[in-house]
CSV table of C-alpha atoms in Angstrom, one decimal:
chain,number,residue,atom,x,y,z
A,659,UNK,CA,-35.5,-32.2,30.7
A,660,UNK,CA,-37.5,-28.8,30.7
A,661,UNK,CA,-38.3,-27.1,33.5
A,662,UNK,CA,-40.8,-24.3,34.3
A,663,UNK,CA,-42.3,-22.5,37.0
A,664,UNK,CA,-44.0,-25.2,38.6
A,665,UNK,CA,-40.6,-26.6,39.8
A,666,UNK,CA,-39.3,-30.3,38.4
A,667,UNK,CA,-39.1,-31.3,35.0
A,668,UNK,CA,-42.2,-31.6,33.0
A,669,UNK,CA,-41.0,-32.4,29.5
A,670,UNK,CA,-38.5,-34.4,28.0
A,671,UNK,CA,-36.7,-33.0,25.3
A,672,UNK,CA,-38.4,-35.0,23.1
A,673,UNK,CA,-42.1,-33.9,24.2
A,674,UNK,CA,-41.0,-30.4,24.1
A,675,UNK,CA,-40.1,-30.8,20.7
A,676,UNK,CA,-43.8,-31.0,20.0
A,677,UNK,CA,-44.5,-27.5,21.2
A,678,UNK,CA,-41.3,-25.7,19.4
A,679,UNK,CA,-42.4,-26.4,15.6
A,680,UNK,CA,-42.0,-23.8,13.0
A,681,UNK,CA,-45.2,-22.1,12.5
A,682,UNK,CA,-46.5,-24.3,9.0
A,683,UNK,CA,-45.5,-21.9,6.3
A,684,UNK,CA,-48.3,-22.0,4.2
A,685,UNK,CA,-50.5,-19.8,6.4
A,686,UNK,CA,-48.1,-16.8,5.6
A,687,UNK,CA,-49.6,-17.1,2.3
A,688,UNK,CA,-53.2,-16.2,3.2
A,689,UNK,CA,-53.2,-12.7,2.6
A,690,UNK,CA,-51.6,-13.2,-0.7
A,691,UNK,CA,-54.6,-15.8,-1.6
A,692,UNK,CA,-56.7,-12.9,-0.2
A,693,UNK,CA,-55.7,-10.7,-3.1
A,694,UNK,CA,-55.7,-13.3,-6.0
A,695,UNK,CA,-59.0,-14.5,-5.1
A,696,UNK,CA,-59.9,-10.7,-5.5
A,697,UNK,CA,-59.1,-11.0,-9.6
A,698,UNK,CA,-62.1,-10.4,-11.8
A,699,UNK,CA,-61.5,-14.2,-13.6
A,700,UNK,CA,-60.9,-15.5,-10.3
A,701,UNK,CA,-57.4,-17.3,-9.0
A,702,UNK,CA,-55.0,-19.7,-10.5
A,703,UNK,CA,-53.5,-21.7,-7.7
A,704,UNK,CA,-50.1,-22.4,-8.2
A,705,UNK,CA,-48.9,-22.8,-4.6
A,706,UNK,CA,-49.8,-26.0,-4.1
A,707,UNK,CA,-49.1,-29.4,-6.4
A,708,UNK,CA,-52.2,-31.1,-5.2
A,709,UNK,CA,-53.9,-32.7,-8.1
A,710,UNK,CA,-56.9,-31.5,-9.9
A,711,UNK,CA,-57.5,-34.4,-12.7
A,712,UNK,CA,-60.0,-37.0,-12.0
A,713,UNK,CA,-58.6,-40.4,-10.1
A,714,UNK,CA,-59.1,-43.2,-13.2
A,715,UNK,CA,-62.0,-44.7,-13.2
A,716,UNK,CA,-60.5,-48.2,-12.7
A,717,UNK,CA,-58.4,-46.9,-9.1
A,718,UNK,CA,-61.9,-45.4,-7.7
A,719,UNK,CA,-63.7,-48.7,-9.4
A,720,UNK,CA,-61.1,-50.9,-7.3
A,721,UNK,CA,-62.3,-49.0,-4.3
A,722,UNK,CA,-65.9,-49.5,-4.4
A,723,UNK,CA,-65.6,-52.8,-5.1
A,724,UNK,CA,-63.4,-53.3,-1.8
A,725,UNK,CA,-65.5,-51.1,0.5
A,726,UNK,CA,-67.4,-53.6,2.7
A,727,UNK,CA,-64.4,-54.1,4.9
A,728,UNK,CA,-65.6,-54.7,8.4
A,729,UNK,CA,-62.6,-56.6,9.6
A,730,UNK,CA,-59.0,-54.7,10.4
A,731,UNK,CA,-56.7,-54.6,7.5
A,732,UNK,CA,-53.1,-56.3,7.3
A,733,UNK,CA,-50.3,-53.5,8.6
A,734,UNK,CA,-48.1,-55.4,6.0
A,735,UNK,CA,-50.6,-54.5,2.9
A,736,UNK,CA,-51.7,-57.6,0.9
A,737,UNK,CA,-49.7,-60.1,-1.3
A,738,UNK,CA,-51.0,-58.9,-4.2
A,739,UNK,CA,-50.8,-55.0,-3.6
A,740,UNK,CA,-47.1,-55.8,-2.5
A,741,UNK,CA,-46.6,-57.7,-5.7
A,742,UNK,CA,-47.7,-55.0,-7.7
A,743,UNK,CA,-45.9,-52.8,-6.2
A,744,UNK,CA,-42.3,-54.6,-6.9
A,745,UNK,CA,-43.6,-55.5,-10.3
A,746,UNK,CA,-43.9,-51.6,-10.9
A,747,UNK,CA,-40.1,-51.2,-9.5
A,748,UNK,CA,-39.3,-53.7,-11.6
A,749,UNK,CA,-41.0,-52.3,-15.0
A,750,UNK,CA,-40.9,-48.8,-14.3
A,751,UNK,CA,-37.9,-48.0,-12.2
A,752,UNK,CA,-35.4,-50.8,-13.1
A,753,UNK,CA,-35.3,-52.2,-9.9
A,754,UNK,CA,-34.0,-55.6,-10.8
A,755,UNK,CA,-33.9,-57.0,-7.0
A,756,UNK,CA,-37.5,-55.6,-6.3
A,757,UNK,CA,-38.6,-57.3,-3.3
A,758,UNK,CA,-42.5,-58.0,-2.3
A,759,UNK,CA,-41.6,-59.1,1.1
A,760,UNK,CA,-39.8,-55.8,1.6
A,761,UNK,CA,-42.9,-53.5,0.4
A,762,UNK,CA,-44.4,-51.3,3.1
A,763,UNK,CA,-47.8,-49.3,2.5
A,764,UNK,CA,-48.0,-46.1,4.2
A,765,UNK,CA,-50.9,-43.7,4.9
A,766,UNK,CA,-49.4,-41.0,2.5
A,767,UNK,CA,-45.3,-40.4,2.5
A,768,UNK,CA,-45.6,-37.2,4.3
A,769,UNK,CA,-46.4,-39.1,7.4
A,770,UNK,CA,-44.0,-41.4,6.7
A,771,UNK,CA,-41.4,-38.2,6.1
A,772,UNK,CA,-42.3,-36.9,9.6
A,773,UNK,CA,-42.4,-39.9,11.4
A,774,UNK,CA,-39.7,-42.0,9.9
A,775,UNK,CA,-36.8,-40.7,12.1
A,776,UNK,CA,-38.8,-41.8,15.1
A,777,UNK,CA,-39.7,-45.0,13.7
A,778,UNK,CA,-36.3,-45.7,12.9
A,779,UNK,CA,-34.8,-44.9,16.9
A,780,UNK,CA,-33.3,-41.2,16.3
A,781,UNK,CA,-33.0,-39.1,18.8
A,782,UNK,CA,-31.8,-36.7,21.1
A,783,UNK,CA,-27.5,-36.5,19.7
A,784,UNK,CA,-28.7,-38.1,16.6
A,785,UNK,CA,-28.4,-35.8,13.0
A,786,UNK,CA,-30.7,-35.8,10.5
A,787,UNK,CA,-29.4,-34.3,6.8
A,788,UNK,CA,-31.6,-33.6,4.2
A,789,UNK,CA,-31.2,-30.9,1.3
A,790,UNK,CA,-30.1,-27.6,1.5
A,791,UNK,CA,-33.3,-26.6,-0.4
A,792,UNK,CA,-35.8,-29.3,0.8
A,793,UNK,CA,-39.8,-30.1,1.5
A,794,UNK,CA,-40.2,-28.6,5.1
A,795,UNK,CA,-41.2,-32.0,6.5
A,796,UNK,CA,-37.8,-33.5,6.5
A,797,UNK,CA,-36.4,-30.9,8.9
A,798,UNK,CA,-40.2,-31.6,11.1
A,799,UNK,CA,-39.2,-34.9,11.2
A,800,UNK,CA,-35.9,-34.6,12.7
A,801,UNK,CA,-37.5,-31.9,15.3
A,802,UNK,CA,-40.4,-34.6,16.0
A,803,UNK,CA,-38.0,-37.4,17.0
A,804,UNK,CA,-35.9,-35.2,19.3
A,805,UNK,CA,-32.9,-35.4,17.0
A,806,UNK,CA,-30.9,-32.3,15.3
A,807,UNK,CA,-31.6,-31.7,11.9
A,808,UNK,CA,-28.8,-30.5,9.2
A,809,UNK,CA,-29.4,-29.0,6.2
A,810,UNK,CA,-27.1,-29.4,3.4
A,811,UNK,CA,-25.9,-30.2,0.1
A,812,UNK,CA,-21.8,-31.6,1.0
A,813,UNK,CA,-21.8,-34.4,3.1
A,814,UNK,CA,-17.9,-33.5,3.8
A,815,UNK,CA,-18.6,-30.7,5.0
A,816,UNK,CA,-20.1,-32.7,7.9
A,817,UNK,CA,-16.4,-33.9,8.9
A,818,UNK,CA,-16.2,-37.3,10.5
A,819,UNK,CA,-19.7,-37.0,12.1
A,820,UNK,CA,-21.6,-40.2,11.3
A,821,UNK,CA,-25.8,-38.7,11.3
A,822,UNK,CA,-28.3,-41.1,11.8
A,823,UNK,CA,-30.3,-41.0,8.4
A,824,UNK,CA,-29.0,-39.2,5.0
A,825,UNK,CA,-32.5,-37.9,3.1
A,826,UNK,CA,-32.2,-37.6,-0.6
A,827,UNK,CA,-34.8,-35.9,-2.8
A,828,UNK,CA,-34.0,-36.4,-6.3
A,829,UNK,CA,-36.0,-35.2,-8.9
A,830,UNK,CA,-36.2,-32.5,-5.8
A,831,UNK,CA,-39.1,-30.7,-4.7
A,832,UNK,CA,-38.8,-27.9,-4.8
A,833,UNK,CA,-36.7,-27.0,-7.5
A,834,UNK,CA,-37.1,-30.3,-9.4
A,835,UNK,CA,-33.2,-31.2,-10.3
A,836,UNK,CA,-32.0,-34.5,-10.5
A,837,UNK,CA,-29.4,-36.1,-9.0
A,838,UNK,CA,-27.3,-38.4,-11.9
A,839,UNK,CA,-26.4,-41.7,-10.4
A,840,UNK,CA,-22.5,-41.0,-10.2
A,841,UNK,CA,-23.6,-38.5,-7.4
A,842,UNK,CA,-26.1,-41.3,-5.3
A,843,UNK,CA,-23.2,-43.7,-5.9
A,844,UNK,CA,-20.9,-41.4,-3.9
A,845,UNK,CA,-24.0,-40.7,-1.3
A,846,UNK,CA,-24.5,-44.2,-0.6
A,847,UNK,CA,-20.8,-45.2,-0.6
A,848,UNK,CA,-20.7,-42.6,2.2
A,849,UNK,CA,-23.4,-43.2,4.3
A,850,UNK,CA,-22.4,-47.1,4.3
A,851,UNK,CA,-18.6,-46.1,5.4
A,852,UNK,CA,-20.4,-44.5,8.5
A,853,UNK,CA,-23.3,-46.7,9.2
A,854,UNK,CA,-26.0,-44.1,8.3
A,855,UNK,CA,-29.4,-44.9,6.7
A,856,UNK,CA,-30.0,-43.4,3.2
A,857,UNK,CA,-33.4,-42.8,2.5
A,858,UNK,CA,-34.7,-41.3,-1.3
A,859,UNK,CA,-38.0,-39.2,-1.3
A,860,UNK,CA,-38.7,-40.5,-5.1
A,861,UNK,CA,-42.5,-39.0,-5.6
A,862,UNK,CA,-41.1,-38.0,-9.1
A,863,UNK,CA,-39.3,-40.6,-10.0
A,864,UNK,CA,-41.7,-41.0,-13.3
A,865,UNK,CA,-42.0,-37.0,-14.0
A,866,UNK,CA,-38.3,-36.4,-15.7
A,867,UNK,CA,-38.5,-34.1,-18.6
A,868,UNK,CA,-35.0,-34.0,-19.9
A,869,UNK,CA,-34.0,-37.3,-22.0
A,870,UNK,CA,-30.4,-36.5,-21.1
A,871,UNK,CA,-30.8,-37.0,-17.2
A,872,UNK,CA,-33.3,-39.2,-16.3
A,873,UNK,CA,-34.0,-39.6,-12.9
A,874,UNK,CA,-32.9,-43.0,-11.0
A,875,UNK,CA,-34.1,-44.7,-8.2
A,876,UNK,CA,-31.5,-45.2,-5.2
A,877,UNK,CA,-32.8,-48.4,-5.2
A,878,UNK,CA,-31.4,-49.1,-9.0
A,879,UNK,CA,-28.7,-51.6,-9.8
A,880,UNK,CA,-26.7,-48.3,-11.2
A,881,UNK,CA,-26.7,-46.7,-7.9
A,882,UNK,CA,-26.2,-49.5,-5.6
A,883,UNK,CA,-25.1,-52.3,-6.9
A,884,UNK,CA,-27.4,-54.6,-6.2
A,885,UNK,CA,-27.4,-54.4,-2.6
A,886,UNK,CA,-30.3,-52.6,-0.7
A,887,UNK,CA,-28.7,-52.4,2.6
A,888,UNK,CA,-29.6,-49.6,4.5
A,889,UNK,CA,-31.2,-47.8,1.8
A,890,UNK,CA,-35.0,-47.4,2.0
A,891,UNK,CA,-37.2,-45.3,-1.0
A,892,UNK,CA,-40.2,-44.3,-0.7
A,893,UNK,CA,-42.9,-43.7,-3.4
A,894,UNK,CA,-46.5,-42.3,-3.8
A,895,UNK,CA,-49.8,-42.4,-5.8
A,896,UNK,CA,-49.8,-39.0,-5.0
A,897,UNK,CA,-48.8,-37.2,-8.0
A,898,UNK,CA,-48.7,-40.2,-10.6
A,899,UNK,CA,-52.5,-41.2,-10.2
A,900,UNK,CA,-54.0,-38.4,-9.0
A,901,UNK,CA,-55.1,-40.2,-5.7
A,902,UNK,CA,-53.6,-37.3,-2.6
A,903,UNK,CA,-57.2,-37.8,-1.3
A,904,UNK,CA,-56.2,-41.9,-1.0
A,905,UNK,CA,-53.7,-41.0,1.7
A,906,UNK,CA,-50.9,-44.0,-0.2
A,907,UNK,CA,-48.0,-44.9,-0.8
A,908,UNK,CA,-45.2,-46.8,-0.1
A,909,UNK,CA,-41.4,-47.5,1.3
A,910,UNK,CA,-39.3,-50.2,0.6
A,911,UNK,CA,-35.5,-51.1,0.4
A,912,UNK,CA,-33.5,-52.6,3.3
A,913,UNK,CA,-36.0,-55.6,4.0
A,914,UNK,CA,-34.2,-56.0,7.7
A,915,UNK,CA,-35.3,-51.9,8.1
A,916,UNK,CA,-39.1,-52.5,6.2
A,917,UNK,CA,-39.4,-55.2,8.8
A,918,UNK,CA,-38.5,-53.4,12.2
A,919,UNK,CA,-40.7,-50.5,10.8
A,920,UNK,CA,-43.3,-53.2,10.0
A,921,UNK,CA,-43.4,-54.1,14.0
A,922,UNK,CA,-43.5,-50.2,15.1
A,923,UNK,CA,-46.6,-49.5,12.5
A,924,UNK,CA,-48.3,-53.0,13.5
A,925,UNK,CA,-47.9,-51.4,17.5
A,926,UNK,CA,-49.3,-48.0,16.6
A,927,UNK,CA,-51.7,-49.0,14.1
A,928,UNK,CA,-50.5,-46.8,11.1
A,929,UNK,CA,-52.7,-48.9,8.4
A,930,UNK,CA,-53.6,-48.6,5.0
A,931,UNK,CA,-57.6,-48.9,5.3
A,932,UNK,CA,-58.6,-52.3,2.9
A,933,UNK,CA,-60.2,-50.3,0.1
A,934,UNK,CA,-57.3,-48.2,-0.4
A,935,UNK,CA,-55.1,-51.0,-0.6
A,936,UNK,CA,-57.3,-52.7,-3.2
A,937,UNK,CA,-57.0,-49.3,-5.0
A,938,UNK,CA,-53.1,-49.5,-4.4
A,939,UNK,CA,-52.9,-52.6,-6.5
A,940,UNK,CA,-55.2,-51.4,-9.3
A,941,UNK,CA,-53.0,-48.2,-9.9
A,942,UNK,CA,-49.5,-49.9,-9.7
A,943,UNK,CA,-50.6,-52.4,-12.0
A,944,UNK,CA,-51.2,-50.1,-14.8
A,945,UNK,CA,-49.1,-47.4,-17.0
A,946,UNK,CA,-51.6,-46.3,-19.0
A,947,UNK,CA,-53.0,-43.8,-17.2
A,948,UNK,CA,-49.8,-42.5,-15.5
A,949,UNK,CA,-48.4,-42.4,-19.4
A,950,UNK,CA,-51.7,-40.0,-20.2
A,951,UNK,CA,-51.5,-37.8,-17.0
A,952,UNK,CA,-48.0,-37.5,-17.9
A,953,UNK,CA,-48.9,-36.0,-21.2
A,954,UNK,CA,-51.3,-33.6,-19.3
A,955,UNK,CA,-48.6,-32.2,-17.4
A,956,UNK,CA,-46.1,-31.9,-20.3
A,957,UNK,CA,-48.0,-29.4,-22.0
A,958,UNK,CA,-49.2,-27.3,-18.7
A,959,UNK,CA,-45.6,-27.3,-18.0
A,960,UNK,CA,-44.7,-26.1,-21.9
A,961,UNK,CA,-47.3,-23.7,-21.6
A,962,UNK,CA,-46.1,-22.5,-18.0
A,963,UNK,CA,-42.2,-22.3,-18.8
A,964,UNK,CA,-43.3,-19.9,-22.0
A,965,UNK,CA,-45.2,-17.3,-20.2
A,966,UNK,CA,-42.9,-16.9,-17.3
A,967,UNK,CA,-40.2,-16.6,-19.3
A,968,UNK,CA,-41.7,-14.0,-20.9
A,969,UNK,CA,-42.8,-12.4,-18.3
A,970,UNK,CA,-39.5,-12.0,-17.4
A,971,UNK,CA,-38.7,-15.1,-15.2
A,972,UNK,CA,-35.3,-17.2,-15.6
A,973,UNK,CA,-36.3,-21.5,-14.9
A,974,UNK,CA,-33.7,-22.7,-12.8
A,975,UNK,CA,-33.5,-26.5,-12.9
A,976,UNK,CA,-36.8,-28.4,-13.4
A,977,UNK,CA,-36.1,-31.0,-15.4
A,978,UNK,CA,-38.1,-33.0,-13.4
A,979,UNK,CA,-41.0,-33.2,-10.9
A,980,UNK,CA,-44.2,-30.8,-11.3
A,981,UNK,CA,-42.8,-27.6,-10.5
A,982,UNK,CA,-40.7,-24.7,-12.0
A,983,UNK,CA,-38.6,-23.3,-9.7
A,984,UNK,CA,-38.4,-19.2,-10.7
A,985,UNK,CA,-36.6,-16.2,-10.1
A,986,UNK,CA,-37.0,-12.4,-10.9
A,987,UNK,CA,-33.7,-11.6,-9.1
A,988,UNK,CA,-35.5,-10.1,-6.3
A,989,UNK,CA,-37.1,-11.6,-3.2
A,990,UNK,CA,-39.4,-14.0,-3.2
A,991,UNK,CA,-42.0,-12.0,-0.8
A,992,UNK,CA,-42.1,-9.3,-3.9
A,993,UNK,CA,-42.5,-12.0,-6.1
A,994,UNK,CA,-45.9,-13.1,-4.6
A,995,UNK,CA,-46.9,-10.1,-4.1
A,996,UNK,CA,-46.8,-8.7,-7.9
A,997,UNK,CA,-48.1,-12.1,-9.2
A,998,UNK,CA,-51.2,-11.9,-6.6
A,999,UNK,CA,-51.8,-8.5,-8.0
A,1000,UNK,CA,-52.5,-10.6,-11.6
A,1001,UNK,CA,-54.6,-13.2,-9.7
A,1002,UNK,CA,-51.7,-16.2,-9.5
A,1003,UNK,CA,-51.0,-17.3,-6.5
A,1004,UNK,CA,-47.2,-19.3,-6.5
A,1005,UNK,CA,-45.4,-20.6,-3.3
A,1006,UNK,CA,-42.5,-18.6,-1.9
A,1007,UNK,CA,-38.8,-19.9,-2.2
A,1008,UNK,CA,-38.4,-18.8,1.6
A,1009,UNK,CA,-40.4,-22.2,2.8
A,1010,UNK,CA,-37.9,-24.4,1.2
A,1011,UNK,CA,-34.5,-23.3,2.9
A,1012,UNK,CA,-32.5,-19.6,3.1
A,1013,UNK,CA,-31.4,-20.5,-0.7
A,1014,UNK,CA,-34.9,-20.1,-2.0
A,1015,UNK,CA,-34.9,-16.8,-0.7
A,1016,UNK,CA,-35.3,-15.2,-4.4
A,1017,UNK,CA,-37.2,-17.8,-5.9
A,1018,UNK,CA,-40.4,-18.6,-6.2
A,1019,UNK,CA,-41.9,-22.7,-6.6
A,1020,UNK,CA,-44.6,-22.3,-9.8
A,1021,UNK,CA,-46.8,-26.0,-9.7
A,1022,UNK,CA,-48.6,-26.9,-12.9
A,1023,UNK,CA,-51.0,-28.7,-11.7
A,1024,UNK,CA,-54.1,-26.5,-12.3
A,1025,UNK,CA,-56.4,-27.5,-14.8
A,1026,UNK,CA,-55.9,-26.7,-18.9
A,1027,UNK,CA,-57.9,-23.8,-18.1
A,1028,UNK,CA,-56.9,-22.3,-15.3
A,1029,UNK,CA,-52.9,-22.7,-17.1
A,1030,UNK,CA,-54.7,-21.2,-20.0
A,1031,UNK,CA,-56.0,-18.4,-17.6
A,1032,UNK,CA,-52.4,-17.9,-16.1
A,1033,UNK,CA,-50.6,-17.5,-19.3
A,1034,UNK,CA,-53.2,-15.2,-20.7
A,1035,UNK,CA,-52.3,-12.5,-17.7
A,1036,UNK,CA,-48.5,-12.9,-17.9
């Protein structure tokens, strides 16, 4: 318990948690936007991989159609979006044992991200690992639930202490590597000898761009071995379908751990609304569209890698996902700073871990023109 001035406790360790956050590191960046906004041709907004391509007609079609929805909406998702869902794990991901019944819709992954640890009972004592070089939200998650978050890449380092959940990230965000299956074989093998709960942030499972390492779901037969216990991924439309306004996604695995977080969601009303679980369906059931988007983002990237790199850049990694991840050999602050001065605004290394602390995170997800813009200045 905390105590103040007041005299008894007045927060649990948990509450308090609430009020000791790390500021959210994206507001450091405002002055920097300040001075790329200021460019005569206006900025290109690498900082952030939101989406700028239209959503498919057919996903927004699906949503229309499904907007008269005056009754609540099932916590469980329908049978047909969960179908769709293990049909695309099945086609796409090579999920053989892809299991409707253990198909979760979420309101976006990052909520799931920072609320899973307290959905899943950690707490105060409890560790929660994630990368060394991660997405912020894993470390807010631990810090939510009252538990102690642990960053790092060796899980021996961690001796014989047996953490709560294991977070894997692979193709990574930020710096977009990908973890071969050998290496989630040993992760898995490892969290099972200690009862732990393994669970793979996979947002870019389908955006690999090096033939030679594809990445692999935690979930795959490969990794494994056919078994599903206490593993949970988790997946979004995000990224693949251009739908970050939808709020979806998903999390599946472990159909004893989808169910118990089933009952939590089903108390606190974390729903998918109806339309964007009609949407859901629609996007999951098609390739198409993820195969053309794909193409999109091939050439921005192309385009991207080129004039960095002749800008003076070295590409670490990114073989996969929809970033670069960059370094001048100097710190990232400086980084910003001298690509603000050209009107390109990029996310600072720092955000992701001490490692990043020379890097910079370069998203290509402007449009053809804005890239265009971007490669013209470098």
């Amino acid at each position: 318990m905390v105590v103040d001035d007041r005299g008894p406790a007045v927060f649990s360790k948990e509450v308090w948690a609430l009020f000791t956050l790390p500021d959210f590191p994206w507001d450091r960046l405002a002055p920097y936007k300040e001075r790329a906004l200021a460019h005569p041709d206006g900025i290109v907004d690498l900082s952030v991989g939101t989406p700028v391509d239209p959503t498919p007609e057919p996903i927004r079609r699906a949503l229309a159609d499904a907007s008269d929805a005056p009754g609540y909406p099932q916590t469980y998702g329908t049978p047909e979006l969960r179908e769709a869902v293990a049909g695309w794990l099945r086609r796409r991901a090579g999920v053989t044992g892809a299991d409707p019944d253990a198909v979760l819709p979420v309101i976006g992954t990052k909520e799931l991200v920072a609320w899973l640890p307290t959905l899943l009972g950690a707490g105060p004592g409890d560790k929660v690992v994630f990368p060394a070089l991660a997405y912020p939200t894993y470390d807010v998650g631990a810090r939510l639930a009252g538990a102690d978050p642990v960053a790092t890449d060796g899980l021996l380092s961690l001796g014989p202490v047996a953490p709560k959940i294991v977070w894997v990230n692979s193709p990574s965000n930020p710096t977009g590597k990908v973890l071969p299956a050998e290496h989630l074989r040993k992760v898995v093998a490892w969290a099972r000898g200690r009862g732990a709960v393994v669970v793979s942030d996979e947002c870019y499972l389908e955006f690999g761009w090096d033939e030679r390492n594809p990445p692999i779901s935690i979930l795959h037969p490969d990794v494994c071995d056919g078994s599903h216990e206490g593993l949970l991924a988790l997946n979004s439309l995000s990224k693949r379908s251009s739908m970050a306004g939808y709020r979806a996604g998903f999390v599946t695995g472990d159909l004893a751990l989808v169910k118990r977080l089933l009952e939590v969601r089903k108390h606190a009303g974390m729903i998918v609304p109806a339309p964007v679980q009609a949407a859901m369906t629609v996007a999951y059931g098609d390739d198409a569209h993820v195969d053309e988007q794909r193409a999109r983002y091939a050439r921005r990237r192309a385009a991207l890698r080129e004039a960095f790199e002749r800008h003076g850049f070295r590409i670490e990694h990114s073989e996969a996902s929809l970033y670069l991840w960059a370094t001048r050999d100097e710190p990232c602050w400086d980084t910003v700073a001298h690509l603000a001065s050209l009107g390109v605004l990029v996310g600072p290394g720092e955000f992701y871990g001490p490692g990043g602390a020379r890097h910079v995170r370069i998203a290509f997800t402007a449009t053809d023109a804005r890239v265009a813009a971007a490669t013209t200045r470098l």
